mmCIF file of C-alpha atoms in Angstrom:
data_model
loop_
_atom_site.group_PDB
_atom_site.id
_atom_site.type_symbol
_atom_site.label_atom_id
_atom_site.label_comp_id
_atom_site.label_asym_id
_atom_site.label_seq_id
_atom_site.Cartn_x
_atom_site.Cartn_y
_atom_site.Cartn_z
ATOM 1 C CA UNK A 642 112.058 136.753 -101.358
ATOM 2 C CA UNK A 643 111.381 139.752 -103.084
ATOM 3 C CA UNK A 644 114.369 142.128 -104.630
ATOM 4 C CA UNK A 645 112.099 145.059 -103.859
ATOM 5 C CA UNK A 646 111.906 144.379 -100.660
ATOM 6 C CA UNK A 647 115.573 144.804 -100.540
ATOM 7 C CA UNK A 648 115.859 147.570 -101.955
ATOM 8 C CA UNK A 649 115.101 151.386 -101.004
ATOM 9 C CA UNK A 650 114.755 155.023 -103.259
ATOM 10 C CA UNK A 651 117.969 155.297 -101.028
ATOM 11 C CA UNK A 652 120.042 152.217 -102.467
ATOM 12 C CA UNK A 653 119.613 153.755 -106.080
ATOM 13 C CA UNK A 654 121.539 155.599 -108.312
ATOM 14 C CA UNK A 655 120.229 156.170 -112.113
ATOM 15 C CA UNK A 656 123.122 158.082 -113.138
ATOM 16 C CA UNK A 657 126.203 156.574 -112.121
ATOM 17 C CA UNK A 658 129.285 158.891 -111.636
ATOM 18 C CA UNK A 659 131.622 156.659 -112.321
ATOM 19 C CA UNK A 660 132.324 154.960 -115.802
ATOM 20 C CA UNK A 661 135.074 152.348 -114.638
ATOM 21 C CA UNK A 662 134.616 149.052 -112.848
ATOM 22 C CA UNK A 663 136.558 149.865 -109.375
ATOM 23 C CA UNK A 664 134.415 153.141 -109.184
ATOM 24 C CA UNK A 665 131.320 151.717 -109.890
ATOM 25 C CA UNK A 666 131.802 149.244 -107.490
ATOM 26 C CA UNK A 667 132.943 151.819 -105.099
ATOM 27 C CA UNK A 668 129.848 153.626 -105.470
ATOM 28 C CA UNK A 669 127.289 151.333 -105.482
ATOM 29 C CA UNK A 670 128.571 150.050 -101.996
ATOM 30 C CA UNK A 671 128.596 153.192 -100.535
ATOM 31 C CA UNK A 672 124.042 153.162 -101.471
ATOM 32 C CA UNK A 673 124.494 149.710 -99.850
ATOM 33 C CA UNK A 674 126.295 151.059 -96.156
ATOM 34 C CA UNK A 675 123.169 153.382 -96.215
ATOM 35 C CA UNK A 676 120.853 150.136 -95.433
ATOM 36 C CA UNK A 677 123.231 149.812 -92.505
ATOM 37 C CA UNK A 678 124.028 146.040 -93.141
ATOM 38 C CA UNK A 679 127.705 146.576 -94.120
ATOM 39 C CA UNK A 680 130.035 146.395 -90.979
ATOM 40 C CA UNK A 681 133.201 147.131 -92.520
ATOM 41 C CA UNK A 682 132.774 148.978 -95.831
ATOM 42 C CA UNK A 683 136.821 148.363 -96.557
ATOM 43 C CA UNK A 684 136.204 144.187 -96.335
ATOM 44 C CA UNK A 685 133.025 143.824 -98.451
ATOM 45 C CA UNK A 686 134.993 146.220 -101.389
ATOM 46 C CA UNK A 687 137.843 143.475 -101.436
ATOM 47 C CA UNK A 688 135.388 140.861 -101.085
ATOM 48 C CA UNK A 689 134.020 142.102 -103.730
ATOM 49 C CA UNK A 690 137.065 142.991 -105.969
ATOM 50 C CA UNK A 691 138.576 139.730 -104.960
ATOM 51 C CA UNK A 692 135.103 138.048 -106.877
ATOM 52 C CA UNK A 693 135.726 140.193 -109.523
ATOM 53 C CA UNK A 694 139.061 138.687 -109.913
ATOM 54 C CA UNK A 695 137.873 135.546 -110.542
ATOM 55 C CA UNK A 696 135.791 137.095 -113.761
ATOM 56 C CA UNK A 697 133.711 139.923 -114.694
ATOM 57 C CA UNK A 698 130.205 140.070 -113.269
ATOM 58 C CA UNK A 699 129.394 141.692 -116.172
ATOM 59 C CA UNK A 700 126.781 139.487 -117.309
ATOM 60 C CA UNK A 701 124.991 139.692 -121.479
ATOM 61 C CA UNK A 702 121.866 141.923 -122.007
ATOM 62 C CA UNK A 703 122.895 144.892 -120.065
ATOM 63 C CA UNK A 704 123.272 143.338 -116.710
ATOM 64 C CA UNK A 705 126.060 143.399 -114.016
ATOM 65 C CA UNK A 706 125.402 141.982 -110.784
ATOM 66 C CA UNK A 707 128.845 142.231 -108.820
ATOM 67 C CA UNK A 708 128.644 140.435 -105.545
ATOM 68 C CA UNK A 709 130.053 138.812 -102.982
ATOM 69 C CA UNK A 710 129.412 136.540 -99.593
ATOM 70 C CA UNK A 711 130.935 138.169 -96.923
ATOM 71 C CA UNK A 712 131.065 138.425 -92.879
ATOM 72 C CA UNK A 713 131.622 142.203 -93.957
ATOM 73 C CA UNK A 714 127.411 142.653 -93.797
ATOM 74 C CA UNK A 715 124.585 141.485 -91.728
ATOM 75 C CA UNK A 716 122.035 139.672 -93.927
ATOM 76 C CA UNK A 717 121.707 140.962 -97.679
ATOM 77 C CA UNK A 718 122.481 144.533 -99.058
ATOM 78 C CA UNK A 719 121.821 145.450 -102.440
ATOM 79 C CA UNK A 720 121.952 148.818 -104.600
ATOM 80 C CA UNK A 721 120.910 149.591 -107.935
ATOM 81 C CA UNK A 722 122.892 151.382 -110.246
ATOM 82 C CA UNK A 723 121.778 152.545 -113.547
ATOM 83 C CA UNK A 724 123.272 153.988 -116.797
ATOM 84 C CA UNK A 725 121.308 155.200 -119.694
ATOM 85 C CA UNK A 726 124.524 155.134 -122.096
ATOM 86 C CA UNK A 727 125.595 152.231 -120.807
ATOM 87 C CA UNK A 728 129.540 151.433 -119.188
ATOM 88 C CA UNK A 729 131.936 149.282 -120.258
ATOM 89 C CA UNK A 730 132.294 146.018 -117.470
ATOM 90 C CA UNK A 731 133.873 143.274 -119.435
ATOM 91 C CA UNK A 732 130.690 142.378 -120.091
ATOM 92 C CA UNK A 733 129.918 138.411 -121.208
ATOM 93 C CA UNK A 734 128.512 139.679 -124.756
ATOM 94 C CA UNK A 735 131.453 142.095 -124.848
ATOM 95 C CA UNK A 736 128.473 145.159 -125.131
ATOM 96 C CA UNK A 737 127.995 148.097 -122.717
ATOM 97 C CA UNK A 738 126.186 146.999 -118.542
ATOM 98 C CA UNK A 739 122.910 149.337 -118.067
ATOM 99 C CA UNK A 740 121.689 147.869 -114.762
ATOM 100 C CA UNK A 741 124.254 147.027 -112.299
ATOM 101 C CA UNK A 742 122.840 145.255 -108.889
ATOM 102 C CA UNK A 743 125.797 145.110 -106.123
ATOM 103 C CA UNK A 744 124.743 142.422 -103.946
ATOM 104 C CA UNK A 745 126.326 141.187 -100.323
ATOM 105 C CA UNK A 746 125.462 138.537 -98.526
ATOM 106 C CA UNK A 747 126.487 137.545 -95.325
ATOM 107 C CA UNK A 748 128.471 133.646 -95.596
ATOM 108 C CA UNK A 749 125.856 132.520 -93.619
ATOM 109 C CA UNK A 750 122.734 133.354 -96.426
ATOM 110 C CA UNK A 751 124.094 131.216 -98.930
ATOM 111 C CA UNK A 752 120.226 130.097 -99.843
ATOM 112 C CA UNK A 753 119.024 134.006 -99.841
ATOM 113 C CA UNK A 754 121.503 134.851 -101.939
ATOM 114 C CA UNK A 755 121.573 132.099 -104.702
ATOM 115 C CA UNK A 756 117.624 133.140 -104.676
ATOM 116 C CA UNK A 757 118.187 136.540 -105.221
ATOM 117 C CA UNK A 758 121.271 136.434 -107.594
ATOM 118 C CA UNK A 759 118.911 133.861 -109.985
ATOM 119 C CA UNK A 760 115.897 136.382 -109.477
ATOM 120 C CA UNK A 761 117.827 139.483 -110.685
ATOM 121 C CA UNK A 762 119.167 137.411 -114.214
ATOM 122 C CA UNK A 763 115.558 135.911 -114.407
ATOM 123 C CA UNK A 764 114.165 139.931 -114.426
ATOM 124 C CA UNK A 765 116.705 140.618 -117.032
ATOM 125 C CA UNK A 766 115.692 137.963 -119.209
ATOM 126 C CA UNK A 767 112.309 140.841 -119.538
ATOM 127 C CA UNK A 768 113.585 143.263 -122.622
ATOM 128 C CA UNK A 769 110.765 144.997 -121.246
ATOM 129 C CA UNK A 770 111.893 145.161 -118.343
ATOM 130 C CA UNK A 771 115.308 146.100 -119.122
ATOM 131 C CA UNK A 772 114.132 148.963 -121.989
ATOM 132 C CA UNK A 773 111.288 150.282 -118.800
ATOM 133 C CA UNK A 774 114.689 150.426 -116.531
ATOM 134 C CA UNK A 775 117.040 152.511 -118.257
ATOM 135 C CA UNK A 776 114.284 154.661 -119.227
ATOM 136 C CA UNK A 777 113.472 155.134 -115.486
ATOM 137 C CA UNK A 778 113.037 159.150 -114.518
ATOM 138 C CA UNK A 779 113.183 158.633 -111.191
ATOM 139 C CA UNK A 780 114.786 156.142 -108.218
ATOM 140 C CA UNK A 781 111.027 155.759 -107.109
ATOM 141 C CA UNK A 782 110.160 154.676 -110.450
ATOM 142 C CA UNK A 783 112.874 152.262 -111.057
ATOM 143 C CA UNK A 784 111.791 150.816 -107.939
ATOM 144 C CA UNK A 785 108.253 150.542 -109.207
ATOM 145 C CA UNK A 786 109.214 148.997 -111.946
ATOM 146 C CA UNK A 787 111.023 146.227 -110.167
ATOM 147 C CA UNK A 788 107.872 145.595 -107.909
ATOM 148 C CA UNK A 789 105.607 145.475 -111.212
ATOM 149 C CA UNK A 790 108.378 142.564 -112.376
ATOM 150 C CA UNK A 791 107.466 140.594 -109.261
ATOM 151 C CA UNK A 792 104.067 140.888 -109.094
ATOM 152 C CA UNK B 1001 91.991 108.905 -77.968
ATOM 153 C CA UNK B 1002 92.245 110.871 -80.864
ATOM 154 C CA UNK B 1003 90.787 109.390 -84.324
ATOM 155 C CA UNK B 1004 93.555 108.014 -86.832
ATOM 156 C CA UNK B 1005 92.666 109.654 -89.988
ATOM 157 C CA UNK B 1006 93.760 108.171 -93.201
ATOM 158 C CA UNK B 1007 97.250 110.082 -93.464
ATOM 159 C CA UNK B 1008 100.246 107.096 -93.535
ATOM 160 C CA UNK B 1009 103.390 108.926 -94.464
ATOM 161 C CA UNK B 1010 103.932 112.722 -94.596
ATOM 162 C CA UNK B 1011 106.936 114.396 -96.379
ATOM 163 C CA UNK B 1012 107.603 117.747 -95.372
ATOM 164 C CA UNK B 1013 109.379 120.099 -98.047
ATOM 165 C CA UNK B 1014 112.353 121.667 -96.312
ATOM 166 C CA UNK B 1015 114.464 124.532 -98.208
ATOM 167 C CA UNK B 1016 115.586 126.762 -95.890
ATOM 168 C CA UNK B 1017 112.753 129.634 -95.923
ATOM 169 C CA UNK B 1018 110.723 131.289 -93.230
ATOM 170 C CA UNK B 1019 108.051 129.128 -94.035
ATOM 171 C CA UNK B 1020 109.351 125.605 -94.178
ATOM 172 C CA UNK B 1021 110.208 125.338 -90.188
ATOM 173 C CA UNK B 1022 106.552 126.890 -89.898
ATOM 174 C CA UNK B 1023 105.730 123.598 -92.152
ATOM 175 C CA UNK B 1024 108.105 121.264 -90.035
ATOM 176 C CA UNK B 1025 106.260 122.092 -86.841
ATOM 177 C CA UNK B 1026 102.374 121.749 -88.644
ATOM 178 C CA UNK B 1027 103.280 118.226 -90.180
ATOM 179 C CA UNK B 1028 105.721 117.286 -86.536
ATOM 180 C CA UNK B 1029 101.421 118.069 -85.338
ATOM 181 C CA UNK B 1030 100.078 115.919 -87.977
ATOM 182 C CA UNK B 1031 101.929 112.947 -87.755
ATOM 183 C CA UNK B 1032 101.207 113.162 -83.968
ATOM 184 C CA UNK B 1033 98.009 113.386 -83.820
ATOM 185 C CA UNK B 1034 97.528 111.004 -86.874
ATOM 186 C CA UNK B 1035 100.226 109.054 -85.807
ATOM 187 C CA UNK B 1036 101.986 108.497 -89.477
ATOM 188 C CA UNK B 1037 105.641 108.441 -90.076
ATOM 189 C CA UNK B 1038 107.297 111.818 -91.201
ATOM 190 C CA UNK B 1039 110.056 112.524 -93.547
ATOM 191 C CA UNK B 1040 111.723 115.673 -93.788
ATOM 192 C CA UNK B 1041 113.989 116.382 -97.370
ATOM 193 C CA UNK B 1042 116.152 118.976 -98.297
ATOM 194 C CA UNK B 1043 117.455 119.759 -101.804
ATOM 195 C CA UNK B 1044 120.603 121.121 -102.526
ATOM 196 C CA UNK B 1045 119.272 122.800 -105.798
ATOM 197 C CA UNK B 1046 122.707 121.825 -107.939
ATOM 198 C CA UNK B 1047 120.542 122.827 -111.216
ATOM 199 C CA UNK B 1048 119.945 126.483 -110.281
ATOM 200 C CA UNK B 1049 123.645 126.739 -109.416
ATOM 201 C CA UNK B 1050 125.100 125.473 -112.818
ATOM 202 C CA UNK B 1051 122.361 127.733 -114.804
ATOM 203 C CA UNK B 1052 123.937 130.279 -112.590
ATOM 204 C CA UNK B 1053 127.342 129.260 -113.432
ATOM 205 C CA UNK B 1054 126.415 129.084 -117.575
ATOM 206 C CA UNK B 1055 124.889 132.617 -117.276
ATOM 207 C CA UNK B 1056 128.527 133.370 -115.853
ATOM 208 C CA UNK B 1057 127.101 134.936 -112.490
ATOM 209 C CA UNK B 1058 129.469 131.981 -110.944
ATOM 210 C CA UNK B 1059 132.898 130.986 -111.649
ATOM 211 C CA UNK B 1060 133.472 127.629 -110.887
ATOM 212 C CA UNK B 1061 135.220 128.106 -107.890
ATOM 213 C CA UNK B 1062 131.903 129.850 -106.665
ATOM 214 C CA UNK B 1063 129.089 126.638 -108.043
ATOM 215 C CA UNK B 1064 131.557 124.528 -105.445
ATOM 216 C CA UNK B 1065 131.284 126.869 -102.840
ATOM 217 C CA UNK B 1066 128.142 127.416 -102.927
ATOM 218 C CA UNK B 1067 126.769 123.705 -103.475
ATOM 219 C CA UNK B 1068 129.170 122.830 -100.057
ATOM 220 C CA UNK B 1069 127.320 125.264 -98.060
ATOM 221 C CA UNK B 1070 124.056 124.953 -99.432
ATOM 222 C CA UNK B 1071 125.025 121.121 -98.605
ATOM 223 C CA UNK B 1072 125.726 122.267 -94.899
ATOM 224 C CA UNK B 1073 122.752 124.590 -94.823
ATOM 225 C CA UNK B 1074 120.917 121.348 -95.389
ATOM 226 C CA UNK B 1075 122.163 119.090 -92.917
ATOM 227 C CA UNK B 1076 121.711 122.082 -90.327
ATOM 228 C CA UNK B 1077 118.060 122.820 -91.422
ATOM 229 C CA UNK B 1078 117.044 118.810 -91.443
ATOM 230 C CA UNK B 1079 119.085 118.193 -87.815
ATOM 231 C CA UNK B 1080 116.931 121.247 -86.350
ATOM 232 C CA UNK B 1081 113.600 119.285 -87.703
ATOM 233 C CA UNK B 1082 114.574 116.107 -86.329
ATOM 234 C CA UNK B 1083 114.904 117.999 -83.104
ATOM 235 C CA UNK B 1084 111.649 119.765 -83.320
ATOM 236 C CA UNK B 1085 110.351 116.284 -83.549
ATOM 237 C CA UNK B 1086 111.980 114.893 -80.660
ATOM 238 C CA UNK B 1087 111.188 117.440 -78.530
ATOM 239 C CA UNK B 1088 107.548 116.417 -78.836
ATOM 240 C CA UNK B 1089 108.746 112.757 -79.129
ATOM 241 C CA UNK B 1090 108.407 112.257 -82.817
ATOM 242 C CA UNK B 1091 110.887 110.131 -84.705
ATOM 243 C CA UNK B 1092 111.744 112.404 -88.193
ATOM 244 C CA UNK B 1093 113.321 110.905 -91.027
ATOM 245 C CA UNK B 1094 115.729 113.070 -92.830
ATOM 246 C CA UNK B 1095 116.910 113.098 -96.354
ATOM 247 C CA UNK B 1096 119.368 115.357 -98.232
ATOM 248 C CA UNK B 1097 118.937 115.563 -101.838
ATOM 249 C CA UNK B 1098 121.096 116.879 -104.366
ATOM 250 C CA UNK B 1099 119.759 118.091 -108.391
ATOM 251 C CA UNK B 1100 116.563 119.386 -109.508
ATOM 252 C CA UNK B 1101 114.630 120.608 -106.557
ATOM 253 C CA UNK B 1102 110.888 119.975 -107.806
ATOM 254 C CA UNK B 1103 111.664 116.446 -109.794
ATOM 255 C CA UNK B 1104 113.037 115.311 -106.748
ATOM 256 C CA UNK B 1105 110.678 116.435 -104.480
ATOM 257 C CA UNK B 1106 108.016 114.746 -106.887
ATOM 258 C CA UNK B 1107 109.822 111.317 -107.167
ATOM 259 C CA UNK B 1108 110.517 111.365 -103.075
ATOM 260 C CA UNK B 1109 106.949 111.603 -102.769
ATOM 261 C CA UNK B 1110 106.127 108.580 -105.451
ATOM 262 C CA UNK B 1111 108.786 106.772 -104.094
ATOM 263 C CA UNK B 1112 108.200 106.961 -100.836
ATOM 264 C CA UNK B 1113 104.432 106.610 -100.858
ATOM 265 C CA UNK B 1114 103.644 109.718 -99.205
ATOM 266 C CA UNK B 1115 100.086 110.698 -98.548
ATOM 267 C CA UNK B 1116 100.394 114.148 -97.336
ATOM 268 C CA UNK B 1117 103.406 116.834 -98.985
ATOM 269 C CA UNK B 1118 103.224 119.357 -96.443
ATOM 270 C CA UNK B 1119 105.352 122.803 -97.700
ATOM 271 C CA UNK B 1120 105.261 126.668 -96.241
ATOM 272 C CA UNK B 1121 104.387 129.396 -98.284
ATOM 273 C CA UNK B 1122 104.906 129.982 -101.740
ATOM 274 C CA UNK B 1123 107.338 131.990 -102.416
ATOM 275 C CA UNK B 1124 105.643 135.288 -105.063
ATOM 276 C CA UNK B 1125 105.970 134.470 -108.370
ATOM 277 C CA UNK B 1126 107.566 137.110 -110.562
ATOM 278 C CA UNK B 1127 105.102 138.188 -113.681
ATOM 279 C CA UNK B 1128 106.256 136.549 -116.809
ATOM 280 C CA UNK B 1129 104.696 133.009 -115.777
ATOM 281 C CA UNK B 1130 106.659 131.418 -119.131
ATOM 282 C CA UNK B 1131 109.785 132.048 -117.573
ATOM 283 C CA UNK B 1132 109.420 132.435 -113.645
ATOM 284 C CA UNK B 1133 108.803 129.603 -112.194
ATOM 285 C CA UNK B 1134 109.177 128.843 -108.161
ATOM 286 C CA UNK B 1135 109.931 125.426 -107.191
ATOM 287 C CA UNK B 1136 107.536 124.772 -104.597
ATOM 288 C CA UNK B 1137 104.266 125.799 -106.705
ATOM 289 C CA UNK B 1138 105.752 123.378 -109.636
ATOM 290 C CA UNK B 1139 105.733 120.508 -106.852
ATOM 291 C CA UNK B 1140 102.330 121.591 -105.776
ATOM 292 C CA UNK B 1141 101.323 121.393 -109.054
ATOM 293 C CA UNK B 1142 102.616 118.025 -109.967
ATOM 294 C CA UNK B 1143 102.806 116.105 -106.843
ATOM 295 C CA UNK B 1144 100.911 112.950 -106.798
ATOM 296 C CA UNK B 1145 99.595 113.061 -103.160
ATOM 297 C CA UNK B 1146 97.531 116.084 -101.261
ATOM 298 C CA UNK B 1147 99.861 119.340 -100.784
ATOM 299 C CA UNK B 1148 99.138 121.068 -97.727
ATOM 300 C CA UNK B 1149 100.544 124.594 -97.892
ATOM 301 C CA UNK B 1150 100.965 126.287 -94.147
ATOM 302 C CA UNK B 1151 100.465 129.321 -92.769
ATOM 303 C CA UNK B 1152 98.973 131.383 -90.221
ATOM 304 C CA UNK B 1153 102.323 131.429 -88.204
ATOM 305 C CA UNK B 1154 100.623 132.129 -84.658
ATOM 306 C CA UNK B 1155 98.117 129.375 -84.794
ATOM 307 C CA UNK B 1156 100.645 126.641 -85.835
ATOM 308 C CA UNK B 1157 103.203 127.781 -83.102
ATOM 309 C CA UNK B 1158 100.146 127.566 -80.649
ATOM 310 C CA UNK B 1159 99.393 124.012 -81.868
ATOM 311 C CA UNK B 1160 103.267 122.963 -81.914
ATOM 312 C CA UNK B 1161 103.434 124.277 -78.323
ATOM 313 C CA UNK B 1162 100.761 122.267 -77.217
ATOM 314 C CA UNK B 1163 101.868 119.296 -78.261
ATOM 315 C CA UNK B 1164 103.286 117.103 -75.548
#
């Protein structure tokens, strides 16, 4: 399982338009209809606002990975968003998100998306890796950079 | 008749990945032609989903979810093996573990005397090695018996298929 496999120049955004959590979420899943996994765009954004419910998936160091399990996609859809100044999510450490990976999985890919969900937080853990994203000029490069993380 | 080769007891490593049904079908060949017994196990991995839940990626709600499918995702992949087996009239034994998936894996295969720990693929390792660690290459690593690691898809469907 690789996150850059999952991922496209297509599914990212480094400068997000929107600074509040429903937009953000909003936007992100409209990168993710573009891999054409997402079957109903208007079930996945209350599967994933009903998660977000629950708590923020506004994680510490920068991260927010909102996400959801759904029958609203086929298989996995991610996008990356990015924002250099960083956006307030309710974040865990209470400090602005930089990265924010939307992720839906179909109910049925409960392994694939544990995998992927613990691969995204283990990236974080880089400071490298976080400083080398934000910085990122381009979607290609922010890409790259993910694909130098795996290896 | 074919030679028996000194291979008692095979474990085969089942978690749900391309590779591990790929694995299923190589050691269901194995244990046929070197007529040992084969066990199949399948770990819930209930550690990864409470570090998930302490980094706050889960609510609660979500670790219990989650471990009940992951549970049923089990049971699904393990039934298909013991099928795959009995199609080629091999007897698989299944287990479904819950915890730590590579100190389980490890103790199954001490406990159970296996021989031969037969696994697919390893999965690419991400490239901070102090804190990216995949299961299966810590069980190859510390398992007491021979690891077999499959691959080459087409020629182990070709040998599955010929199996009668």
């Amino acid at each position: 399982m690789r996150i850059s496999n999952l991922l496209s120049t297509e599914t990212i955004v480094l400068s997000l338009k929107h600074s509040d959590k429903e937009g953000i979420i909003e936007e992100l899943l409209d990168l993710a209809v573009k891999t054409g996994k997402v079957k109903d765009r208007k079930k996945a954004l209350k599967a994933l606002l009903d998660r977000e419910d629950l708590g923020s998936t506004g994680l510490e160091s920068g991260l927010a990975i909102p996400h959801a399990r759904t029958n609203a996609v086929n298989g996995v859809a991610i996008a990356l968003g990015i924002s250099k100044e960083g956006i307030d999510f309710q974040s865990a450490d209470n400090k602005p998100s930089h990265l924010f990976f939307l992720l839906l999985a179909a109910e049925n890919e409960t392994g694939v998306n544990v995998q992927v969900l613990a691969l995204i937080a283990r990236m974080n853990l880089s400071s490298q890796f976080r400083s080398k994203m934000v910085s990122a000029e381009s979607a290609e490069s922010a890409l790259e950079i993910v694909r130098a993380m795996e290896g | 008749m074919l030679p028996t080769l000194p291979i008692n007891k095979i474990l085969v490593f089942i978690d749900g990945s391309e590779g591990c049904i790929l694995a299923a079908k190589y050691a269901i060949a194995l244990a046929k032609i070197t007529r040992a017994q084969l066990k199949a196990i399948y770990v819930v991995n209930t550690n990864l989903l409470k570090q998930l839940s302490k980094a706050r990626i889960f609510v609660k709600i979500e670790e219990m979810n989650y471990e009940h499918d992951l549970e049923e995702d089990g049971r699904r992949y393990l039934k298909h093996v013991r099928e795959l087996g009995e199609r080629k009239g091999l007897t698989v034994e299944t287990e479904l573990l819950k915890g730590a998936v590579h100190s389980l894996a490890v103790q199954k295969i001490d406990e159970w005397g296996a021989d031969l720990f037969v696994m697919g693929e390893l999965e690419p390792v991400l490239s901070r090695p102090d804190t990216f660690h995949d299961e299966t290459e810590i069980i190859f690593r510390k398992a007491a018996c021979s690891v077999l690691v499959v691959k080459n898809a087409d020629f182990v469907e070709q040998v599955y298929n010929l199996l009668t």
